[in-house]
Every structure is written in C-alpha cells, then in structure tokens.
Tab-separated table of C-alpha atoms in Angstrom:
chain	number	residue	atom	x	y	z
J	8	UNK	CA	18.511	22.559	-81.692
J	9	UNK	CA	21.394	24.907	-82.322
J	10	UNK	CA	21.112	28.580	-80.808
J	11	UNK	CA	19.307	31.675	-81.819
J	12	UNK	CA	19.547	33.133	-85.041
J	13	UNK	CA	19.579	37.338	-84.928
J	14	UNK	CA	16.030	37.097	-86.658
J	15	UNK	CA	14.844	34.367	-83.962
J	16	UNK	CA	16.507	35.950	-80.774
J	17	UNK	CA	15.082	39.355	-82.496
J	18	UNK	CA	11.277	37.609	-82.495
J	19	UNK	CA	11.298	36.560	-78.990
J	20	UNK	CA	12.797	39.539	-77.900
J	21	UNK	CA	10.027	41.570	-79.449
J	22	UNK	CA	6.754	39.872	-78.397
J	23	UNK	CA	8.073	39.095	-74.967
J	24	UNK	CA	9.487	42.206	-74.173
J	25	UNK	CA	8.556	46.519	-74.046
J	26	UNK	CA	10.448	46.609	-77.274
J	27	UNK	CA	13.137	44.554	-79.369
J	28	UNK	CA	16.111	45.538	-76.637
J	29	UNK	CA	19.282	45.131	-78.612
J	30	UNK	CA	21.190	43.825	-75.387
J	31	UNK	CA	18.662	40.833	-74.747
J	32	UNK	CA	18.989	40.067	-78.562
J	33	UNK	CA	22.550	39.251	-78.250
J	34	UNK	CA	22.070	37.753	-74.861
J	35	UNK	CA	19.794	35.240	-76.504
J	36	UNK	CA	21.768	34.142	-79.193
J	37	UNK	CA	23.893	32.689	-76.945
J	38	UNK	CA	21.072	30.615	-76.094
J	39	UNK	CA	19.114	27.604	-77.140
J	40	UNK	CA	15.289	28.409	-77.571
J	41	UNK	CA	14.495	26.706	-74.421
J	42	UNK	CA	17.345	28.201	-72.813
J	43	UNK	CA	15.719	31.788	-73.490
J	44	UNK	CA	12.426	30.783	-72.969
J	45	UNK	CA	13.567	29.420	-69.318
J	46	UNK	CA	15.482	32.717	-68.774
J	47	UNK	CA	11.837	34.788	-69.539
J	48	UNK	CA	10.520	32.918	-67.421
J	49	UNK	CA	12.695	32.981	-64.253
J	50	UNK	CA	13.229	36.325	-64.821
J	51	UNK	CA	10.969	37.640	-62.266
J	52	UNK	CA	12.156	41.214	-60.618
J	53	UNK	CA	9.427	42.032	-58.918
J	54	UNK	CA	11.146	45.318	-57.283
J	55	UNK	CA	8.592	47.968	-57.566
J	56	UNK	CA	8.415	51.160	-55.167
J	57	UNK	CA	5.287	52.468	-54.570
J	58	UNK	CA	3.812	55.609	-56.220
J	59	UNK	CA	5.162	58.837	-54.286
J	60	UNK	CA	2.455	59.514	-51.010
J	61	UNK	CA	0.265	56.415	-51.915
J	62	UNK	CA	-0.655	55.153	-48.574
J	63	UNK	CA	-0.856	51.156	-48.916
J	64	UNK	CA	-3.977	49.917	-47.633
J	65	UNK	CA	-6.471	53.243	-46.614
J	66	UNK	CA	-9.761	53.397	-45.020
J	67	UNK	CA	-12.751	53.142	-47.914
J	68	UNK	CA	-13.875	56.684	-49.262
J	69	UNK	CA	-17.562	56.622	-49.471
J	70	UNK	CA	-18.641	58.750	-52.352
J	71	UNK	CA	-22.053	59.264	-50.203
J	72	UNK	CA	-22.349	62.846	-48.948
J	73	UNK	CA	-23.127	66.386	-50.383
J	74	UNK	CA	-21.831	67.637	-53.913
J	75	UNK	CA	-18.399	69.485	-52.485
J	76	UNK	CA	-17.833	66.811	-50.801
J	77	UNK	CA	-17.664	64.030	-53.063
J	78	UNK	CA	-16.091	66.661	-55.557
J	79	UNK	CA	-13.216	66.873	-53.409
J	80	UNK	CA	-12.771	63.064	-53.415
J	81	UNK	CA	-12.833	62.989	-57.036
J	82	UNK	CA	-10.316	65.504	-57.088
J	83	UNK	CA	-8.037	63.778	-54.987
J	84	UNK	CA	-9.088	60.592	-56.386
J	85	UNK	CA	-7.763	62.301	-59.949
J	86	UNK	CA	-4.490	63.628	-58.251
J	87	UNK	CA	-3.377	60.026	-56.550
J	88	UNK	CA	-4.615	58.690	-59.501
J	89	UNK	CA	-2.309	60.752	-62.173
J	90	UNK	CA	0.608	59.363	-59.589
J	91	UNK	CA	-0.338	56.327	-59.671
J	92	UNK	CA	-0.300	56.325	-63.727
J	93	UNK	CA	2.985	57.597	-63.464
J	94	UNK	CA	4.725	55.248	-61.521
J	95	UNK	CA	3.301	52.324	-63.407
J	96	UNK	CA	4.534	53.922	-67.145
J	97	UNK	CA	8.272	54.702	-65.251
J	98	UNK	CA	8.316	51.071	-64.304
J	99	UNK	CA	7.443	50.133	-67.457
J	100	UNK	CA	10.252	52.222	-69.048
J	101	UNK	CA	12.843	50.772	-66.465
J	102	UNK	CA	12.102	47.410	-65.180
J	103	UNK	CA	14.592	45.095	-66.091
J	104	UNK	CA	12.143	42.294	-66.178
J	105	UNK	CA	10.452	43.569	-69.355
J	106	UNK	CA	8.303	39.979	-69.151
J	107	UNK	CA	7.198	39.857	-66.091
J	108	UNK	CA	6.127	43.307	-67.166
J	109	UNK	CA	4.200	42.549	-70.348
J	110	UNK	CA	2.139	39.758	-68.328
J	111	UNK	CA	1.354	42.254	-65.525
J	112	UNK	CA	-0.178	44.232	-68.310
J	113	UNK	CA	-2.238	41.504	-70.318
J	114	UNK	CA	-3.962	40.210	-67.015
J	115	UNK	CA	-4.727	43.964	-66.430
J	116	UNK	CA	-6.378	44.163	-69.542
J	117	UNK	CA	-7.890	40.167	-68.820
J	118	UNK	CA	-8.884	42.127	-65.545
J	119	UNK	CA	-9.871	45.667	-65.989
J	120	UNK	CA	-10.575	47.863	-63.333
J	121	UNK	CA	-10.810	51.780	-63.556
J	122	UNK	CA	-9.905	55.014	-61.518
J	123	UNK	CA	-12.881	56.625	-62.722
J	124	UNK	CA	-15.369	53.977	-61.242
J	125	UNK	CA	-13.278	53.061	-58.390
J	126	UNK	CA	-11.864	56.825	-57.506
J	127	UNK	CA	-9.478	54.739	-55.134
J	128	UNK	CA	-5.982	54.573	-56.437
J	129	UNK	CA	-4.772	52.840	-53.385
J	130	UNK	CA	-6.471	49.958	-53.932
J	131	UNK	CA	-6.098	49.664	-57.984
J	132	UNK	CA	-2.290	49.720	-56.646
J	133	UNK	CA	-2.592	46.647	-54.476
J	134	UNK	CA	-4.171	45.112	-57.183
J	135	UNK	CA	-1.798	45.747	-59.893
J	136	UNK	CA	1.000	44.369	-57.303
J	137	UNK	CA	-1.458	41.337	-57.070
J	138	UNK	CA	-1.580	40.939	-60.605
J	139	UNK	CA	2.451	41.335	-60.589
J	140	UNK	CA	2.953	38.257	-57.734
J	141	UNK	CA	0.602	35.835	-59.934
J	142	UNK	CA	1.822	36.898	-63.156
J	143	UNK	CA	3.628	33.694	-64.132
J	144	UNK	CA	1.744	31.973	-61.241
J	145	UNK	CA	-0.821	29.898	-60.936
J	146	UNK	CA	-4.246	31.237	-62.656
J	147	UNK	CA	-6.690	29.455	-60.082
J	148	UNK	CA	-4.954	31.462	-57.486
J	149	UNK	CA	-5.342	34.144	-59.468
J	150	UNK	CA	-8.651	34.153	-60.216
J	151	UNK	CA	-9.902	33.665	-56.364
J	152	UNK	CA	-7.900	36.661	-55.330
J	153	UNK	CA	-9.339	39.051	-58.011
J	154	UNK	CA	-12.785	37.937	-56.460
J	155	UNK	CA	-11.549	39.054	-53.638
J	156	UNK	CA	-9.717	42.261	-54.640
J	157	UNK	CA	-11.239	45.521	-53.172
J	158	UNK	CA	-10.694	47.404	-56.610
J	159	UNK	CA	-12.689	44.742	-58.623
J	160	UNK	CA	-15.077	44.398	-55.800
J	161	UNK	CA	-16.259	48.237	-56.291
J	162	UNK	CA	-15.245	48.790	-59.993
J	163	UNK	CA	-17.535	45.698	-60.299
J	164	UNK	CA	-20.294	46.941	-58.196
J	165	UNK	CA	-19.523	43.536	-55.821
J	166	UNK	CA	-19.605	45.273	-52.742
J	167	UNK	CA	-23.330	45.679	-52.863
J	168	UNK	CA	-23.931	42.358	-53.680
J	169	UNK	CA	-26.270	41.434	-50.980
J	170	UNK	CA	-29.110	38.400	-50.667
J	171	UNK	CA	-32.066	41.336	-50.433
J	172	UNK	CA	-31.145	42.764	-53.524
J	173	UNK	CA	-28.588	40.343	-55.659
J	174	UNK	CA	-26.090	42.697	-57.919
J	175	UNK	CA	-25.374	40.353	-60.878
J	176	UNK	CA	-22.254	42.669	-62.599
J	177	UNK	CA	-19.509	40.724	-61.414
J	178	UNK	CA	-20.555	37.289	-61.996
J	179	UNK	CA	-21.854	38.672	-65.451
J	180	UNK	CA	-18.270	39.469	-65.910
J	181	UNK	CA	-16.712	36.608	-64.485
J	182	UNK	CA	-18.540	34.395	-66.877
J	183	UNK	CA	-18.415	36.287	-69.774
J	184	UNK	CA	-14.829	38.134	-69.757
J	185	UNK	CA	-12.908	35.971	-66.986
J	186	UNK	CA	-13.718	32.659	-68.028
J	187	UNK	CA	-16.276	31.084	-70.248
J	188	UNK	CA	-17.295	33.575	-72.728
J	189	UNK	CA	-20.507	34.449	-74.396
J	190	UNK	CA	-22.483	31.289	-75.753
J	191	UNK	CA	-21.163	28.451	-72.651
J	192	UNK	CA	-23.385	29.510	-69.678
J	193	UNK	CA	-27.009	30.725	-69.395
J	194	UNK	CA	-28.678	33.748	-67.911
J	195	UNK	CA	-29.246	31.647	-65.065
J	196	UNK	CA	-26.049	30.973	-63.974
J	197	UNK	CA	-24.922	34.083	-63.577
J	198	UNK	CA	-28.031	35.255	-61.505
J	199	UNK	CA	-27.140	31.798	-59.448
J	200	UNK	CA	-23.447	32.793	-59.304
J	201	UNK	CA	-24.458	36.280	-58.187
J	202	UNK	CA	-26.126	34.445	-55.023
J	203	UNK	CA	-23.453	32.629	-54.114
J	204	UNK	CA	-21.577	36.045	-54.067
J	205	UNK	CA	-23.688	38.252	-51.757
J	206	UNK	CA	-21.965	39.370	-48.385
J	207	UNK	CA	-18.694	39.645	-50.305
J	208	UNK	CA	-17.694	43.513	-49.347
J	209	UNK	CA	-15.021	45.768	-48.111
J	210	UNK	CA	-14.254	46.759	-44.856
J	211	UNK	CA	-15.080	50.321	-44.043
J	212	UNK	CA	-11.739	50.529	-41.561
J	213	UNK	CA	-8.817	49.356	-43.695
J	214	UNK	CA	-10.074	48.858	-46.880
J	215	UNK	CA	-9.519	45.075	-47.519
J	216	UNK	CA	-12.011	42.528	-48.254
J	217	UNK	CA	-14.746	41.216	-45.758
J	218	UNK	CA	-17.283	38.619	-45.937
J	219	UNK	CA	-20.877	39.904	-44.365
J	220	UNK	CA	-22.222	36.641	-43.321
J	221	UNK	CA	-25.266	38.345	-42.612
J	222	UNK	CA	-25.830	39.679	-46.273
J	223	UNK	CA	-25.260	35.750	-47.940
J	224	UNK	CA	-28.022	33.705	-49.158
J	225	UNK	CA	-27.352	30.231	-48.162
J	226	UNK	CA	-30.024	29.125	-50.302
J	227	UNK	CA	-29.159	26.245	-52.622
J	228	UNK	CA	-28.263	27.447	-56.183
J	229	UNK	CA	-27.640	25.694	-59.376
J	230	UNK	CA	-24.782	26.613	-61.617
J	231	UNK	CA	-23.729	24.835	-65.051
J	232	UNK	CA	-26.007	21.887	-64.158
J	233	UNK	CA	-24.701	21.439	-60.083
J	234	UNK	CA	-26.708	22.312	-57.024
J	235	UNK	CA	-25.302	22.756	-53.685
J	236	UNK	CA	-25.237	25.416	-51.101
J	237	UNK	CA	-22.989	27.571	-53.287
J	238	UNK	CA	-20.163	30.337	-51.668
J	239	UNK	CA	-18.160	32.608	-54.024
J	240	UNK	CA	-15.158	30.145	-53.891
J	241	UNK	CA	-17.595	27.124	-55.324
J	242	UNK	CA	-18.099	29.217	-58.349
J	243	UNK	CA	-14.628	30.017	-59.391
J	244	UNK	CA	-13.747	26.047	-58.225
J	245	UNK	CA	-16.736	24.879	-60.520
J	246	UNK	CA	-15.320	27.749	-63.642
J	247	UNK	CA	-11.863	26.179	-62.913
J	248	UNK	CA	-13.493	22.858	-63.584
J	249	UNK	CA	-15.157	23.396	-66.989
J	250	UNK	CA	-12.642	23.008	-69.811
J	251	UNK	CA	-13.594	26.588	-71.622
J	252	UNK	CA	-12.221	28.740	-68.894
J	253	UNK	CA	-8.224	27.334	-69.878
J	254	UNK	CA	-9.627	27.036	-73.811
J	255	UNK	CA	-10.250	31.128	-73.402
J	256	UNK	CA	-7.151	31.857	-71.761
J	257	UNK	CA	-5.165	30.189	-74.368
J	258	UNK	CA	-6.909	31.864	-77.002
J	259	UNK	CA	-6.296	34.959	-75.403
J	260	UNK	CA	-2.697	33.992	-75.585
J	261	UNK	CA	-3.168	33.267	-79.142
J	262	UNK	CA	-4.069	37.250	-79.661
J	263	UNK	CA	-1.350	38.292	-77.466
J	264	UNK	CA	1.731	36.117	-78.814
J	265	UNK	CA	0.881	34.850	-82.846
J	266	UNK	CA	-1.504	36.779	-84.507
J	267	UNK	CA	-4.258	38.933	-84.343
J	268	UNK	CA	-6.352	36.258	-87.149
J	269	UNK	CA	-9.069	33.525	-85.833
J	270	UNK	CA	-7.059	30.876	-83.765
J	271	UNK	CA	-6.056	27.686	-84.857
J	272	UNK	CA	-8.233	24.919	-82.882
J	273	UNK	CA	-6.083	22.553	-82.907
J	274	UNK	CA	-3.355	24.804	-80.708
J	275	UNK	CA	-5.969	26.155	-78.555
J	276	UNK	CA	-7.330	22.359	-77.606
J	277	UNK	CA	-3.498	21.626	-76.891
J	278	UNK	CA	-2.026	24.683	-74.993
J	279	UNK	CA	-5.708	24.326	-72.779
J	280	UNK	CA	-4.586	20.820	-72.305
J	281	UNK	CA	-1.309	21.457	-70.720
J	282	UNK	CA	-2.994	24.439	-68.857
J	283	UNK	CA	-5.240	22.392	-66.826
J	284	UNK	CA	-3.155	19.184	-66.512
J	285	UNK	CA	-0.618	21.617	-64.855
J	286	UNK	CA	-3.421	22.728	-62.779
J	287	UNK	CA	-3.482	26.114	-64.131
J	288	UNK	CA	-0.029	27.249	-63.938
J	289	UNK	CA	0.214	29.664	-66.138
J	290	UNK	CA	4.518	29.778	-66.573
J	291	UNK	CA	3.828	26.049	-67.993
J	292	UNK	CA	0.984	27.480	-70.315
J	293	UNK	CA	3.407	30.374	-71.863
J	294	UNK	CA	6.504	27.606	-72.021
J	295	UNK	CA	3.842	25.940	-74.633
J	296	UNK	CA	2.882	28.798	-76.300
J	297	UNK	CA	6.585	29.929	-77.216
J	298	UNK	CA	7.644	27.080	-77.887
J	299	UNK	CA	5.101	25.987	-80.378
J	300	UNK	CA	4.926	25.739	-84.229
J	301	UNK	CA	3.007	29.050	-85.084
J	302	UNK	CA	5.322	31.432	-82.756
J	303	UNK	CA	8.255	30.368	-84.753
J	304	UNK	CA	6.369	30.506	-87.823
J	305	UNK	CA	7.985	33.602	-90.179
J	306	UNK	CA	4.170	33.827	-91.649
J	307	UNK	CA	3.099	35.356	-87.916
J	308	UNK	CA	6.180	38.337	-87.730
J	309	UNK	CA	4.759	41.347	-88.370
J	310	UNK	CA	1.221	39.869	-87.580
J	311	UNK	CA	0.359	41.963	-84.286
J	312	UNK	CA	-0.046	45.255	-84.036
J	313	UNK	CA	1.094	47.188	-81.545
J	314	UNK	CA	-0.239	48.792	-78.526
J	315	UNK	CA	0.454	52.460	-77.730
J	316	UNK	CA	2.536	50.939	-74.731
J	317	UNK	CA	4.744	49.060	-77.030
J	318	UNK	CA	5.357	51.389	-79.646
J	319	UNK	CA	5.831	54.835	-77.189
J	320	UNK	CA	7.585	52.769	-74.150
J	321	UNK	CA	8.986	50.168	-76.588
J	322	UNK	CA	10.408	52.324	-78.614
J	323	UNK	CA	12.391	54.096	-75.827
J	324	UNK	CA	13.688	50.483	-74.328
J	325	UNK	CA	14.411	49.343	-78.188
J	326	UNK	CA	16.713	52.961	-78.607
J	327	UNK	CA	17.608	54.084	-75.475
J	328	UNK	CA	16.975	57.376	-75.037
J	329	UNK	CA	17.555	59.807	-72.216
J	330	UNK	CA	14.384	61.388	-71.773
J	331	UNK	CA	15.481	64.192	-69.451
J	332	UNK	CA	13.045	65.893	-66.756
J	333	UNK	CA	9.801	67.820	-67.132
J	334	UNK	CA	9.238	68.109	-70.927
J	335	UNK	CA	7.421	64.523	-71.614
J	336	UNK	CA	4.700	62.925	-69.662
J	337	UNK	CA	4.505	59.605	-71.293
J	338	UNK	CA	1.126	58.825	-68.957
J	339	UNK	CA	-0.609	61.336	-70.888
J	340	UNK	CA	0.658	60.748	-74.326
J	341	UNK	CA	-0.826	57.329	-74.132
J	342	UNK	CA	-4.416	58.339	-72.681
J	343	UNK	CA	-3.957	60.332	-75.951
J	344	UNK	CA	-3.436	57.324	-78.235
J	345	UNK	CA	-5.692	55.183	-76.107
J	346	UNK	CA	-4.270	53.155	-73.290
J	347	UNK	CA	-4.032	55.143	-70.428
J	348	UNK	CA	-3.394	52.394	-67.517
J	349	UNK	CA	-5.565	52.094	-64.820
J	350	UNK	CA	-8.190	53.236	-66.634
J	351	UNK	CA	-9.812	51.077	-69.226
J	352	UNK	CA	-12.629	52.394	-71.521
J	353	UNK	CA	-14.960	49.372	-70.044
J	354	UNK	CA	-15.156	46.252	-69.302
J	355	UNK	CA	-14.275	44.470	-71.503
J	356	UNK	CA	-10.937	46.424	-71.556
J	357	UNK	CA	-8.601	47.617	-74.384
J	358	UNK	CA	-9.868	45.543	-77.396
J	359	UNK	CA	-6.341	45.550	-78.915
J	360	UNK	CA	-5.269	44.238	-82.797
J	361	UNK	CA	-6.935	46.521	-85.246
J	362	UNK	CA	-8.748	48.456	-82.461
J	363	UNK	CA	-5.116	50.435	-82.163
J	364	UNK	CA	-5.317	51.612	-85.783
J	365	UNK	CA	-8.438	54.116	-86.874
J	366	UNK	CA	-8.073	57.359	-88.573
J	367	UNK	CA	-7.728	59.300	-85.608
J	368	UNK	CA	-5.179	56.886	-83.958
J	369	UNK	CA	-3.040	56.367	-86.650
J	370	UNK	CA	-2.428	60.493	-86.698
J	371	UNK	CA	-1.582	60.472	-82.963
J	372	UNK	CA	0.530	57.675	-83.143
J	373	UNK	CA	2.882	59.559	-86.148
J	374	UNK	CA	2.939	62.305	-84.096
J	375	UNK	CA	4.259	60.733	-81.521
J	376	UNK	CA	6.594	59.258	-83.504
J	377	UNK	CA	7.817	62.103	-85.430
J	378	UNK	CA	8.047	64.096	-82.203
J	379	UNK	CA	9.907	61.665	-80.164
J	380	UNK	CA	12.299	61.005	-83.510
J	381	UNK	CA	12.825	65.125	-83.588
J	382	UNK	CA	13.552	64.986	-79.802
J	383	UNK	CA	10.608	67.478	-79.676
J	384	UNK	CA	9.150	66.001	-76.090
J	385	UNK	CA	12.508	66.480	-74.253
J	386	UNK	CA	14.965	68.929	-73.074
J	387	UNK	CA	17.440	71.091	-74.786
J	388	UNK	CA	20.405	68.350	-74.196
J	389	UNK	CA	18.361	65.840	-76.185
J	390	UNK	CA	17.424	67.674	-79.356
J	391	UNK	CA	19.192	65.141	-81.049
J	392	UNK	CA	16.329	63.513	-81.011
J	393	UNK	CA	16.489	59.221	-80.561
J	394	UNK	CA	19.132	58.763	-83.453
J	395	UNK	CA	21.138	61.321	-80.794
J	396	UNK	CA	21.481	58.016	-77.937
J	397	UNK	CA	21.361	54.966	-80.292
J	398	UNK	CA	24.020	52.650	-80.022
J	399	UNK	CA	27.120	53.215	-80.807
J	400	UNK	CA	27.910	50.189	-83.609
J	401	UNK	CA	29.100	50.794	-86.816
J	402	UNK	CA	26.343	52.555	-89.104
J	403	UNK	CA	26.038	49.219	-91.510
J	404	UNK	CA	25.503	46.688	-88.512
J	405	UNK	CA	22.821	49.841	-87.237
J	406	UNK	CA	20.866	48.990	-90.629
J	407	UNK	CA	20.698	45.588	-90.601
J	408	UNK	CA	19.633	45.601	-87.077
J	409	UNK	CA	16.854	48.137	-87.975
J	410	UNK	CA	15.820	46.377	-90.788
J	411	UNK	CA	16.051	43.146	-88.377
J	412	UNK	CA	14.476	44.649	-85.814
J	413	UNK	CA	11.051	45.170	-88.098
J	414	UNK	CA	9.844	43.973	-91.274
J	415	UNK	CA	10.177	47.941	-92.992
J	416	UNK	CA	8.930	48.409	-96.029
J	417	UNK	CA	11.592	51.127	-97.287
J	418	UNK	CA	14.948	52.304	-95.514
J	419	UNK	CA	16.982	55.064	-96.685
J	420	UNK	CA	20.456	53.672	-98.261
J	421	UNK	CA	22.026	56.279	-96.549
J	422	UNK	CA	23.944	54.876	-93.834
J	423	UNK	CA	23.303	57.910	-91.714
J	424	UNK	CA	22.115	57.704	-87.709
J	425	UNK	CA	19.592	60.590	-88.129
J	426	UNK	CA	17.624	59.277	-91.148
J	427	UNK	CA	17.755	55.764	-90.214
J	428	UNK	CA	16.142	56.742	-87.097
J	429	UNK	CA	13.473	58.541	-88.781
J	430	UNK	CA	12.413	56.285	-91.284
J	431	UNK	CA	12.940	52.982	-88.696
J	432	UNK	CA	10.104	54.706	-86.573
J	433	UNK	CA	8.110	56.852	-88.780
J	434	UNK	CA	8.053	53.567	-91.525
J	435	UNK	CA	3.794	52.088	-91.178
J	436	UNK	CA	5.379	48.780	-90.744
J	437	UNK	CA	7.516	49.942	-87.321
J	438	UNK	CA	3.103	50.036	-86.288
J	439	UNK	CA	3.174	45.894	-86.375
J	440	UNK	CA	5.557	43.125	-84.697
C-alpha cells in the first residue's frame, strides 16, 4: 500500500489526535498506513509536571469532624482541585503526544472518578498519571491497579468495604461499567465479588492502598459459576477470563474510533479476539482497530461527534493560536459545555455521541466558537481572533485544507483568512469528525 492521501493522513490525524494538526498531516503522508499507525503508537511522551503545590502522595483527609471543619477541606479540596483541572487542560493543549493523550482521556472516562466525591486532588493526580503509564499498556495490568487506586477506592466507596458490613459499589461497577456489562453476571456475583473485596482500604499515613487482613472474609464465594476462597485479585483474574470483558472494550473502541451507530459484530468478535490472544495489550488492540475496514471507510468521516475537549482544545492544536495570559480559562469553559475533567457527572461517566449535542449545549458550544473565532477570550495582542495565527500558506491551499480538514457544508468563496476562519469553525458540521 502506497502512502497517505491528504484526506487519509487528515482522518487519522483527526480521531487520533486533540485536533486535525496540520504538521502531523503532512508528516503522515510521508508514511504508509502502518507506518503512521506505528508512529501513534510509539509515540509515548509521557513528560508531565505536576500541578503547581500538589504534594504527591499526602496523608488521607477524613471528612469526619464538625461542620467548619470539613468546610474547610472542601474548600481546599475545591482550590487543589481547580489546579489540578488546570494542569491537565494545559497538557492537553501542549503535549506533543496528542495520542497518548486522547487514550489517557478515554480510560478516564472508562474509569471515572470525581473531585467532588473524593475531595482529594492528590490522589485523582496519581491516578490520572496511572492511567497515563498503562495507556497503550497492558489492560489486565490496568485493571488490577485501578482496584487498587486510592481515588477509585473512596470515589467508589471501597475503602469501607469490610466483611461486617460488605459495600457492594465497586464491584457493582466493576461488573457493570469495567467489564461485563448489564445482562452477563447476576446480582449474586457482585455481592460475592464485594466479599472477596473487603479489607481493601487506604492507609491513614501516606495515603496509598492497604489491605486490612483483619476486615476480609475468607469465606468461600462463588462468582460466574467458580467457588474458591476468593481475594480481590481472583475477581479481576476470573473478569479477565470471561470473553465479554475484551468484547466491551472493543466496543467501546468502536464508539470512540468509527461511529457513534450500533457496532458491527462481526468487528467486535475479531478486535476481542486479538485483545485477549495478546493477553490484553491494549497497543495490539488499537493497531487492529485502525487498521481495519470500517476506520478507513469514507461512510464513518464525519460520524462522531465531538467532545467539548476536542472541539475547544482541538480547535486551538488544529489553528494554533496564542492564547495569551489571564483572559481564558479553558477548565471552566468546558465544565460549561460539559466535560470538566476530573469530575464526571457519575458513574457511568461522560456518555459522549449525541449526549454532546442538546439545546442548551449546542448554544454554548457556538459561543465558544464565535468567541474564540472573534479572539474575544484573549488579550488585546490577539484580537485577531484564530484566523490572526493560522498558517501562513497561500489562501487557496488554506481552503482546501479547511474544507479537508472537515466535511463543511458551506464555505465562503472568498479566499479571505478572517471569513474562512469563521465559517470553518462556526459551520454545524466543524461539531462532527
């Protein structure tokens, strides 16, 4: 196979990146598919400093006490916190492994975890590094270590998981949202998987996870038809086991990478294939998904819509634009439109595909849009607005790598940076890629 065409390198740019980058699109049609597919995936920057005054692992803040005092942990809890937010958005604005990125953020969503149920931004840090290192890793890993994870472990309620009184909200989750789904296990397994969980806590002293031997019930359990003296590692062992748990992972792939439609069986059934012959690596399971028959299909472009994320931060990568100091906090634009990270709405995390569009969303989302075209959010130097810091190529290659870029459904003639800019972002197809 010959090397990228503009639309192809264009495509792959877009759904694995923050944005359709117009330096990676030319990088990549230098390349072979699998050439750029191998560069995503070895393309693993993991550089990431951490959020101004975040202390890395602290003691655990017990929200136990009288009223001031647990209102001054929330309050601190809401200042770290806003940091916190911060520093992820930045990172997404400037990492230069856009990818690596985008993955961090999908198993975020696969595993959501809040500020305002955990009030301890420390430890949703660790865990968003944790998320980072297994990204393209292996999803067994994975999966043990979220089990483990201090933020999961109290925005799950896991910590008070002990044999006296069972707390059955993580392995509720862990069934339902993590692995199986709805429909493959019974109420009984999760109150069995709940058993094998109890003593799994956090240390009062450094924050990290402990295991309360004490608080475990070594009772034998039974869980999707085995019996044994069950620990929280069996569990996720046994869910690696059952064929469903890579059959929902793929399909969440599916949703993430084709199209936001029913997916097709017969890709699902494959792509889990690979995923557990490879033992769960999840690089191998994205090498199958790009490189399959429906991502290259032209009947799935324009078939996802896009997150607040991709269309605030993505537009900024895809026109670079000099956002200046003070004026524009991009962390609170997107609580505004929906997805403020760190901070799901529940469980079950951002919904995504048509969730993004309502008739409240799709008004803050053309604001944005108009206001970020107008240069509106930014200082006086950038009134230009993003038209003012696009690239400097002749104004007819400009258009057809705007009209490339997204499948528009009207562009001005005029060759003009200012109204191309306009009606590239403010256009109801620049919502979809």
């Amino acid at each position: 196979m010959g090397k990228l065409s503009f639309d192809e390198a264009r495509h792959l740019t877009a759904r694995t990146g923050i944005g359709a980058e117009w330096e990676t699109i030319q990088r990549f049609q230098t390349m072979t598919r699998q050439q750029a597919i191998e560069f995503l995936l070895k393309n693993r920057n993991m550089r990431t400093p951490p959020p101004p005054g975040m202390s890395p692992w602290p003691k655990m803040v017990s929200l136990r006490g009288n009223m001031r005092r647990r209102k001054m942990i929330k309050r601190i809890s809401r200042v770290e916190g806003k940091s916190l937010q911060d520093w992820w958005v930045k990172h997404l604005m400037d990492t230069p492994a856009p990818f690596l990125e985008r993955m961090t953020l999908f198993w975020h969503n696969h595993f959501p975890s809040s500020i305002m149920k955990t009030t301890q931004p420390s430890m949703l840090y660790q865990q968003n590094l944790m998320l980072r290192k297994h990204a393209f890793g292996n999803f067994g890993k994975m999966l043990h270590a979220v089990a483990k994870d201090p933020a999961m472990l109290l925005y799950l309620d896991g910590y008070e998981n002990i044999k006296e009184e069972p707390n059955e909200n993580f392995s509720r989750e862990l069934l339902e949202l993590f692995t199986l789904g709805l429909g493959h296990y019974s109420e009984n397994d999760m109150r069995e998987a709940a058993r094998a969980f109890t003593g799994w806590s956090i240390d009062d002293r450094n924050g990290r996870f402990i295991n309360n031997v004490a608080d475990h019930d070594n009772g034998v359990k039974t869980f999707l038809g085995k019996r044994g003296n069950f620990k929280g590692e069996d569990i996720v062992n046994i869910l690696l086991q059952h064929p469903r748990t890579a059959e929902r992972i793929s399909e969440k792939m599916w949703k993430e990478f084709i199209n936001i439609s029913r997916p097709d069986a017969r890709f699902i059934k494959q792509w889990a294939n690979t995923f557990r012959k490879s033992n769960y690596d999840i690089a191998t399971l994205l090498r199958a998904v790009l490189t399959s028959e429906p991502f290259w299909d032209r009947r799935n472009r324009g078939a996802l819509i896009k997150s607040p994320i991709e269309l605030t931060i993505g537009t900024l990568r895809t026109l670079p634009y000099s956002l200046g100091r003070g004026r524009m906090d991009l962390a609170h634009n997107l609580s505004i439109m929906g997805q403020a990270v760190f901070e799901h709405p529940s469980v079950k995390g951002w919904e995504g595909g048509t969730d993004w569009i309502s008739t409240q969303s799709i008004l803050r989302r053309n604001s944005m849009m108009t206001n970020l075209a107008r240069g509106n959010l930014n200082e006086k130097k950038n009134r230009g607005g993003i038209a003012h810091k696009m690239p400097d190529i002749p104004p007819q290659v400009l258009r057809e790598w705007l009209l490339a870029i997204e499948p528009l459904q009207a562009m001005p003639t005029q060759p003009g940076k200012q109204r191309l800019a306009r009606a590239f972002v403010l256009d109801p197809a620049y919502h979809v890629t």
